[in-house]
């Protein structure tokens, strides 16, 4: 559940912690990312594509070859209402987050950032901005993406709090608190 006092407290605490980690200042206005509605056909631009290429060269796990794969899968259209978060340092695009929205929920689809800014935990920052958007729009749930047992590269999604994270068990057809 996203819209609870516990989730709100976690969001505020984690954003403060992230913005002041090690006493460093974010080199950009961390409280003013832009959020736009994506178009239906090609919602990304050349700047996004170049940043994604730089990001994928810097990571040690497999991901999509192109942004279009994350959004369209094997099709040619996006059936979802998608939003994009762009984070700039001055005029320089340094991070992008793409998420889908429904009637009661949001789901992160793809986050990527400039490897030169990796010390600023921009993946976590994008999660927090999506949580803020979700809370402002009174969504009930937020799905940050999957985690994989024995693949710690995805565990950063749990920083929002294992006590509020849930997983779906298809064998029981029910949701359980992650532990």
PDB file of C-alpha atoms in Angstrom:
ATOM      1  CA  UNK A   1       0.000   0.000   0.000  1.00  0.00           C
ATOM      2  CA  UNK A   2       1.343   3.355  -1.031  1.00  0.00           C
ATOM      3  CA  UNK A   3      -1.008   5.870   0.478  1.00  0.00           C
ATOM      4  CA  UNK A   4      -0.361   5.347   4.154  1.00  0.00           C
ATOM      5  CA  UNK A   5       1.407   7.326   6.845  1.00  0.00           C
ATOM      6  CA  UNK A   6       4.132   4.653   6.975  1.00  0.00           C
ATOM      7  CA  UNK A   7       4.769   4.959   3.222  1.00  0.00           C
ATOM      8  CA  UNK A   8       4.718   8.754   3.479  1.00  0.00           C
ATOM      9  CA  UNK A   9       7.212   8.727   6.339  1.00  0.00           C
ATOM     10  CA  UNK A  10       9.488   6.310   4.478  1.00  0.00           C
ATOM     11  CA  UNK A  11       9.387   8.513   1.386  1.00  0.00           C
ATOM     12  CA  UNK A  12      10.287  11.671   3.315  1.00  0.00           C
ATOM     13  CA  UNK A  13      13.014   9.965   5.358  1.00  0.00           C
ATOM     14  CA  UNK A  14      14.611   8.307   2.317  1.00  0.00           C
ATOM     15  CA  UNK A  15      14.542  11.489   0.228  1.00  0.00           C
ATOM     16  CA  UNK A  16      16.242  13.449   3.033  1.00  0.00           C
ATOM     17  CA  UNK A  17      18.821  10.684   3.470  1.00  0.00           C
ATOM     18  CA  UNK A  18      19.489  10.477  -0.263  1.00  0.00           C
ATOM     19  CA  UNK A  19      19.868  14.223  -0.687  1.00  0.00           C
ATOM     20  CA  UNK A  20      22.283  14.536   2.229  1.00  0.00           C
ATOM     21  CA  UNK A  21      24.235  11.301   1.948  1.00  0.00           C
ATOM     22  CA  UNK A  22      27.830  11.937   2.914  1.00  0.00           C
ATOM     23  CA  UNK A  23      27.159  15.668   3.234  1.00  0.00           C
ATOM     24  CA  UNK A  24      27.280  16.107  -0.535  1.00  0.00           C
ATOM     25  CA  UNK A  25      25.005  18.469  -2.392  1.00  0.00           C
ATOM     26  CA  UNK A  26      23.125  17.335  -5.465  1.00  0.00           C
ATOM     27  CA  UNK A  27      24.473  19.311  -8.432  1.00  0.00           C
ATOM     28  CA  UNK A  28      20.914  19.821  -9.710  1.00  0.00           C
ATOM     29  CA  UNK A  29      17.605  21.020  -8.315  1.00  0.00           C
ATOM     30  CA  UNK A  30      16.510  17.743  -6.757  1.00  0.00           C
ATOM     31  CA  UNK A  31      13.097  19.124  -5.876  1.00  0.00           C
ATOM     32  CA  UNK A  32      12.126  20.196  -9.397  1.00  0.00           C
ATOM     33  CA  UNK A  33      12.376  17.312 -11.882  1.00  0.00           C
ATOM     34  CA  UNK A  34      10.146  17.638 -14.913  1.00  0.00           C
ATOM     35  CA  UNK A  35       7.358  15.097 -15.412  1.00  0.00           C
ATOM     36  CA  UNK A  36       5.663  14.844 -18.798  1.00  0.00           C
ATOM     37  CA  UNK A  37       3.021  12.659 -20.411  1.00  0.00           C
ATOM     38  CA  UNK A  38       4.578  10.428 -23.030  1.00  0.00           C
ATOM     39  CA  UNK A  39       3.232  10.344 -26.555  1.00  0.00           C
ATOM     40  CA  UNK A  40       1.800   7.138 -27.977  1.00  0.00           C
ATOM     41  CA  UNK A  41       4.318   6.421 -30.755  1.00  0.00           C
ATOM     42  CA  UNK A  42       7.852   7.546 -29.955  1.00  0.00           C
ATOM     43  CA  UNK A  43       7.880   9.143 -26.521  1.00  0.00           C
ATOM     44  CA  UNK A  44      11.640   9.346 -26.188  1.00  0.00           C
ATOM     45  CA  UNK A  45      14.069  11.594 -28.006  1.00  0.00           C
ATOM     46  CA  UNK A  46      17.694  11.421 -29.171  1.00  0.00           C
ATOM     47  CA  UNK A  47      18.910  12.749 -25.815  1.00  0.00           C
ATOM     48  CA  UNK A  48      17.177   9.872 -24.014  1.00  0.00           C
ATOM     49  CA  UNK A  49      18.603   7.350 -26.487  1.00  0.00           C
ATOM     50  CA  UNK A  50      22.172   8.617 -26.092  1.00  0.00           C
ATOM     51  CA  UNK A  51      21.893   8.638 -22.301  1.00  0.00           C
ATOM     52  CA  UNK A  52      20.478   5.092 -22.336  1.00  0.00           C
ATOM     53  CA  UNK A  53      23.398   3.880 -24.477  1.00  0.00           C
ATOM     54  CA  UNK A  54      25.917   5.425 -22.067  1.00  0.00           C
ATOM     55  CA  UNK A  55      24.100   3.900 -19.107  1.00  0.00           C
ATOM     56  CA  UNK A  56      23.929   0.385 -20.580  1.00  0.00           C
ATOM     57  CA  UNK A  57      27.668   0.414 -21.292  1.00  0.00           C
ATOM     58  CA  UNK A  58      28.325   1.170 -17.615  1.00  0.00           C
ATOM     59  CA  UNK A  59      26.234  -1.569 -15.963  1.00  0.00           C
ATOM     60  CA  UNK A  60      27.170  -5.171 -15.219  1.00  0.00           C
ATOM     61  CA  UNK A  61      23.752  -6.779 -15.763  1.00  0.00           C
ATOM     62  CA  UNK A  62      21.617  -7.395 -18.838  1.00  0.00           C
ATOM     63  CA  UNK A  63      18.920  -4.941 -19.808  1.00  0.00           C
ATOM     64  CA  UNK A  64      17.013  -3.910 -22.899  1.00  0.00           C
ATOM     65  CA  UNK A  65      18.952  -3.099 -26.063  1.00  0.00           C
ATOM     66  CA  UNK A  66      16.740  -0.091 -26.731  1.00  0.00           C
ATOM     67  CA  UNK A  67      14.216   2.035 -24.867  1.00  0.00           C
ATOM     68  CA  UNK A  68      11.495   0.931 -27.300  1.00  0.00           C
ATOM     69  CA  UNK A  69      11.819  -2.684 -26.060  1.00  0.00           C
ATOM     70  CA  UNK A  70      11.003  -1.611 -22.500  1.00  0.00           C
ATOM     71  CA  UNK A  71       7.965   0.380 -23.571  1.00  0.00           C
ATOM     72  CA  UNK A  72       6.557  -1.599 -26.501  1.00  0.00           C
ATOM     73  CA  UNK A  73       7.838  -5.121 -25.908  1.00  0.00           C
ATOM     74  CA  UNK A  74       7.470  -6.878 -29.242  1.00  0.00           C
ATOM     75  CA  UNK A  75       4.658  -4.599 -30.405  1.00  0.00           C
ATOM     76  CA  UNK A  76       4.584  -1.187 -32.034  1.00  0.00           C
ATOM     77  CA  UNK A  77       2.396   0.738 -29.649  1.00  0.00           C
ATOM     78  CA  UNK A  78       2.188   1.507 -25.974  1.00  0.00           C
ATOM     79  CA  UNK A  79      -1.276   0.617 -24.615  1.00  0.00           C
ATOM     80  CA  UNK A  80      -0.563   2.270 -21.248  1.00  0.00           C
ATOM     81  CA  UNK A  81      -0.643   5.799 -19.915  1.00  0.00           C
ATOM     82  CA  UNK A  82       3.054   6.438 -19.467  1.00  0.00           C
ATOM     83  CA  UNK A  83       4.893   9.319 -17.889  1.00  0.00           C
ATOM     84  CA  UNK A  84       8.505  10.341 -18.073  1.00  0.00           C
ATOM     85  CA  UNK A  85      10.688  12.006 -15.454  1.00  0.00           C
ATOM     86  CA  UNK A  86      13.688  13.968 -16.671  1.00  0.00           C
ATOM     87  CA  UNK A  87      16.391  15.210 -14.328  1.00  0.00           C
ATOM     88  CA  UNK A  88      18.766  17.910 -15.530  1.00  0.00           C
ATOM     89  CA  UNK A  89      21.991  19.400 -14.245  1.00  0.00           C
ATOM     90  CA  UNK A  90      21.594  22.828 -15.809  1.00  0.00           C
ATOM     91  CA  UNK A  91      20.843  22.019 -19.457  1.00  0.00           C
ATOM     92  CA  UNK A  92      22.361  18.526 -19.292  1.00  0.00           C
ATOM     93  CA  UNK A  93      19.990  15.548 -19.107  1.00  0.00           C
ATOM     94  CA  UNK A  94      21.350  13.255 -16.376  1.00  0.00           C
ATOM     95  CA  UNK A  95      18.508  10.838 -15.572  1.00  0.00           C
ATOM     96  CA  UNK A  96      15.284   9.491 -17.043  1.00  0.00           C
ATOM     97  CA  UNK A  97      12.516   7.472 -15.427  1.00  0.00           C
ATOM     98  CA  UNK A  98       9.588   6.001 -17.323  1.00  0.00           C
ATOM     99  CA  UNK A  99       6.526   4.757 -15.464  1.00  0.00           C
ATOM    100  CA  UNK A 100       2.989   3.654 -16.309  1.00  0.00           C
ATOM    101  CA  UNK A 101      -0.095   4.807 -14.468  1.00  0.00           C
ATOM    102  CA  UNK A 102      -3.451   3.145 -13.967  1.00  0.00           C
ATOM    103  CA  UNK A 103      -6.566   4.034 -11.990  1.00  0.00           C
ATOM    104  CA  UNK A 104      -5.044   3.226  -8.579  1.00  0.00           C
ATOM    105  CA  UNK A 105      -1.392   2.473  -9.212  1.00  0.00           C
ATOM    106  CA  UNK A 106       1.899   3.301 -10.870  1.00  0.00           C
ATOM    107  CA  UNK A 107       4.614   0.981 -12.110  1.00  0.00           C
ATOM    108  CA  UNK A 108       8.215   1.875 -12.926  1.00  0.00           C
ATOM    109  CA  UNK A 109       9.222   0.599 -16.343  1.00  0.00           C
ATOM    110  CA  UNK A 110      12.754   1.864 -16.925  1.00  0.00           C
ATOM    111  CA  UNK A 111      15.224   4.097 -15.107  1.00  0.00           C
ATOM    112  CA  UNK A 112      18.613   5.128 -16.445  1.00  0.00           C
ATOM    113  CA  UNK A 113      21.128   7.842 -15.720  1.00  0.00           C
ATOM    114  CA  UNK A 114      24.457   9.354 -16.681  1.00  0.00           C
ATOM    115  CA  UNK A 115      27.195   7.075 -15.285  1.00  0.00           C
ATOM    116  CA  UNK A 116      29.205  10.194 -14.323  1.00  0.00           C
ATOM    117  CA  UNK A 117      26.473  10.893 -11.739  1.00  0.00           C
ATOM    118  CA  UNK A 118      26.296   7.385 -10.263  1.00  0.00           C
ATOM    119  CA  UNK A 119      27.421   8.565  -6.822  1.00  0.00           C
ATOM    120  CA  UNK A 120      24.137  10.479  -6.511  1.00  0.00           C
ATOM    121  CA  UNK A 121      21.956   7.309  -6.469  1.00  0.00           C
ATOM    122  CA  UNK A 122      19.749   8.588  -9.264  1.00  0.00           C
ATOM    123  CA  UNK A 123      17.955   5.230  -9.609  1.00  0.00           C
ATOM    124  CA  UNK A 124      16.713   5.580  -6.039  1.00  0.00           C
ATOM    125  CA  UNK A 125      15.967   9.245  -6.612  1.00  0.00           C
ATOM    126  CA  UNK A 126      13.774   8.368  -9.616  1.00  0.00           C
ATOM    127  CA  UNK A 127      11.909   5.804  -7.482  1.00  0.00           C
ATOM    128  CA  UNK A 128      11.245   8.486  -4.875  1.00  0.00           C
ATOM    129  CA  UNK A 129      10.002  10.978  -7.458  1.00  0.00           C
ATOM    130  CA  UNK A 130       7.625   8.313  -8.799  1.00  0.00           C
ATOM    131  CA  UNK A 131       6.408   7.636  -5.252  1.00  0.00           C
ATOM    132  CA  UNK A 132       5.829  11.369  -4.745  1.00  0.00           C
ATOM    133  CA  UNK A 133       3.874  11.590  -8.005  1.00  0.00           C
ATOM    134  CA  UNK A 134       1.830   8.529  -6.992  1.00  0.00           C
ATOM    135  CA  UNK A 135       1.026   9.955  -3.571  1.00  0.00           C
ATOM    136  CA  UNK A 136       0.080  13.346  -5.026  1.00  0.00           C
ATOM    137  CA  UNK A 137      -2.353  11.589  -7.372  1.00  0.00           C
ATOM    138  CA  UNK A 138      -3.781   9.469  -4.522  1.00  0.00           C
ATOM    139  CA  UNK A 139      -2.697   6.142  -6.021  1.00  0.00           C
ATOM    140  CA  UNK A 140      -3.050   3.153  -3.731  1.00  0.00           C
ATOM    141  CA  UNK A 141      -0.113   1.111  -5.020  1.00  0.00           C
ATOM    142  CA  UNK A 142       3.333   1.564  -6.526  1.00  0.00           C
ATOM    143  CA  UNK A 143       5.307  -1.250  -8.139  1.00  0.00           C
ATOM    144  CA  UNK A 144       9.005  -0.318  -8.385  1.00  0.00           C
ATOM    145  CA  UNK A 145       9.818  -3.355 -10.530  1.00  0.00           C
ATOM    146  CA  UNK A 146      10.874  -6.857  -9.807  1.00  0.00           C
ATOM    147  CA  UNK A 147      13.662  -8.174  -7.665  1.00  0.00           C
ATOM    148  CA  UNK A 148      15.408 -11.469  -8.323  1.00  0.00           C
ATOM    149  CA  UNK A 149      16.701 -13.868  -5.691  1.00  0.00           C
ATOM    150  CA  UNK A 150      20.502 -13.917  -5.688  1.00  0.00           C
ATOM    151  CA  UNK A 151      20.683 -10.894  -8.051  1.00  0.00           C
ATOM    152  CA  UNK A 152      21.525  -8.019  -5.693  1.00  0.00           C
ATOM    153  CA  UNK A 153      21.614  -5.468  -8.539  1.00  0.00           C
ATOM    154  CA  UNK A 154      17.805  -5.222  -8.160  1.00  0.00           C
ATOM    155  CA  UNK A 155      17.701  -5.029  -4.356  1.00  0.00           C
ATOM    156  CA  UNK A 156      18.026  -1.226  -4.346  1.00  0.00           C
ATOM    157  CA  UNK A 157      14.251  -1.187  -4.879  1.00  0.00           C
ATOM    158  CA  UNK A 158      13.831  -2.437  -1.316  1.00  0.00           C
ATOM    159  CA  UNK A 159      15.368   0.715   0.163  1.00  0.00           C
ATOM    160  CA  UNK A 160      11.840   2.117   0.424  1.00  0.00           C
ATOM    161  CA  UNK A 161      11.409  -0.370   3.260  1.00  0.00           C
ATOM    162  CA  UNK A 162      11.100  -4.120   3.371  1.00  0.00           C
ATOM    163  CA  UNK A 163       8.342  -3.660   5.956  1.00  0.00           C
ATOM    164  CA  UNK A 164       6.094  -1.989   3.358  1.00  0.00           C
ATOM    165  CA  UNK A 165       7.208  -4.084   0.360  1.00  0.00           C
ATOM    166  CA  UNK A 166       4.887  -6.857  -0.741  1.00  0.00           C
ATOM    167  CA  UNK A 167       5.075  -9.688  -3.232  1.00  0.00           C
ATOM    168  CA  UNK A 168       2.430 -11.707  -5.000  1.00  0.00           C
ATOM    169  CA  UNK A 169       2.456 -15.478  -4.546  1.00  0.00           C
ATOM    170  CA  UNK A 170       0.569 -17.009  -7.481  1.00  0.00           C
ATOM    171  CA  UNK A 171       0.343 -20.419  -5.810  1.00  0.00           C
ATOM    172  CA  UNK A 172      -1.723 -18.854  -2.996  1.00  0.00           C
ATOM    173  CA  UNK A 173      -3.225 -16.084  -5.155  1.00  0.00           C
ATOM    174  CA  UNK A 174      -2.414 -13.560  -2.441  1.00  0.00           C
ATOM    175  CA  UNK A 175      -0.024 -10.751  -1.465  1.00  0.00           C
ATOM    176  CA  UNK A 176       2.472 -11.095   1.391  1.00  0.00           C
ATOM    177  CA  UNK A 177       4.876  -8.742   3.184  1.00  0.00           C
ATOM    178  CA  UNK A 178       8.391  -9.173   1.866  1.00  0.00           C
ATOM    179  CA  UNK A 179      10.826 -10.494   4.492  1.00  0.00           C
TER     180      UNK A 179
END
